[in-house]
Amino acid sequence: MTALDLSSPVAVVGTGTMGQGIAQVALVAGHPVRLYDAVPGFAKTAAEAITARLDRLVAKGRLDADDRAAAAGRLQAVDGLAELAGCGLVVEAVLERLDVKQKLFQDLESVVSEDCLLATNTSSLSVTAIAGALTRPGRFVGLHFFNPAPLLPLVEVVSGSATDETAATRAYATAKAWGKTPVRCADTPGFIVNRVARPYYAEALRAHEERAADPATIDAVLRECGGFKMGPFELTDLIGQDVNEAVTRSVWESFFQDPKFTPSLAQRRLVESRRLGRKSGQGWYAYGDDVPRAEPHTAEPADAPASVTLRGELFQAAALVGLIEAAGIRVDREESAQAPYPGWIELPGGARLALVSGSSVHAMAEPTIEFDLALDYASATRVALARDVRVSDQDLSEAVGLFQALGKKASVIRATPGMIVARTVAMLVDFAHDAVAREVADADDVDTAMRLGVNYPRGPLSWGASLGLYWVAQFLDDVHSEYPSGRYAPSPGLRLAAAQEENG
């Protein structure tokens, strides 16, 4: 099935920010575009705004003046749905209410031809439910663009339960012809991105509720150690706490209150107090010209030990050994054939420095300081440390000094099973494998969606493979033992993938 022919008009119903963005994408791709809005005058205003954006693209050298003139000539604001007859595709971007969308598409069915593709840009409603009101639901798909639509490449092409394969394929091909990167997925709460991304927010909120660290420190650790572009607290302030909490609650309720998707009480209180983030001037952080930036907790400078002892293998953190030696610190290696698993670094004071596990550090056999998982220990500029109650201040100072000698800032947090980066990444890996196992989308599309939709440094499936799925599953089993609610129990999809990995 080929993409919609460029001669075929595309209609966009709903002319807010998202509707205008989608219209601009179709227009620049070469289609005639018709704009309609139920509010009189809005479509005309939207057409003027789109034309102004085309002018800015010309000024920036991103659009040829002749192409701009041609595009503007193809743009038409219309006053009624009847004027959308003859369109090959209608994309809806109206209020996120099921009844409103259903009524709109029922009205459209009496206007457009039988081969017209109907699409919703919904991010929170069921594509199947919207199509349930139609007499011909087979031609109905989800085309979920990300804001701003002209800039962000990802489009989730969502097949409802009644969507015909030919309709989904045509929608996919059309989005690709428009210069987008489409991914295909089944109609599931949150589709790919909003489903798989829930732990990125949820685990940070959980760590904060447990008083492991303040928001600025959690954000800094996930950025500077985990490699994420924005921390979850600053990101939800940008999105809007009400918007992010509503999506979380919608997904949780759609999954019949599955504990894996449980919303945060701390975020609910923020929304109730109308501290919604940047748009209200206050969220997790305060905003304003004279408001100082919240700073993460960073340990004071400490002396690095002259030498350490490596006992066993560090596996996921093996790169640290070379970094320590490059910093001029001697690493003595245990010669025993019965190397411990997992291994650790023994500090001069006798405490163990070990990669985080899913178990409580207070339950370790020996006094232990845990360090968090990093995307790349060589490029990470910060690391989080947590100690058990038996570790002395001197031992902690040695650990801090060791990482500082590697050019990294150290944030000492309150011990919590799984810490920050490791728990977040393990849950993202689990959610991604669950989505693949349930045939929400294939593995490549899941990783592509998470990289392009929310700018993750790695797709969670690729990340899990590099860590080792057996390790991820065991890590989550250990966290589950600490919190036996079901939230952290590895999904059947992850367990299967881990077993397949173990068996080659």
GROMACS .gro file of C-alpha atoms in nm, residues 98-107 109 126-137 140 162:
model
   25
   98LEU     CA    1  -1.443   1.045   2.379
   99ASP     CA    2  -1.794   1.173   2.311
  100VAL     CA    3  -1.666   1.479   2.125
  101LYS     CA    4  -1.438   1.273   1.902
  102GLN     CA    5  -1.700   1.008   1.834
  103LYS     CA    6  -1.959   1.269   1.729
  104LEU     CA    7  -1.705   1.440   1.502
  105PHE     CA    8  -1.618   1.122   1.316
  106GLN     CA    9  -1.982   1.019   1.287
  107ASP     CA   10  -2.046   1.353   1.118
  109GLU     CA   11  -1.862   0.966   0.776
  126SER     CA   12  -0.861   0.437   2.299
  127VAL     CA   13  -0.849   0.436   1.920
  128THR     CA   14  -1.081   0.134   1.931
  129ALA     CA   15  -1.334   0.320   2.145
  130ILE     CA   16  -1.340   0.624   1.918
  131ALA     CA   17  -1.390   0.401   1.614
  132GLY     CA   18  -1.664   0.209   1.796
  133ALA     CA   19  -1.918   0.475   1.697
  134LEU     CA   20  -1.844   0.442   1.324
  135THR     CA   21  -2.022   0.235   1.063
  136ARG     CA   22  -1.689   0.169   0.884
  137PRO     CA   23  -1.425   0.149   1.160
  140PHE     CA   24  -0.986   0.447   1.125
  162ALA     CA   25  -1.118  -0.299   1.399
   0.00000   0.00000   0.00000
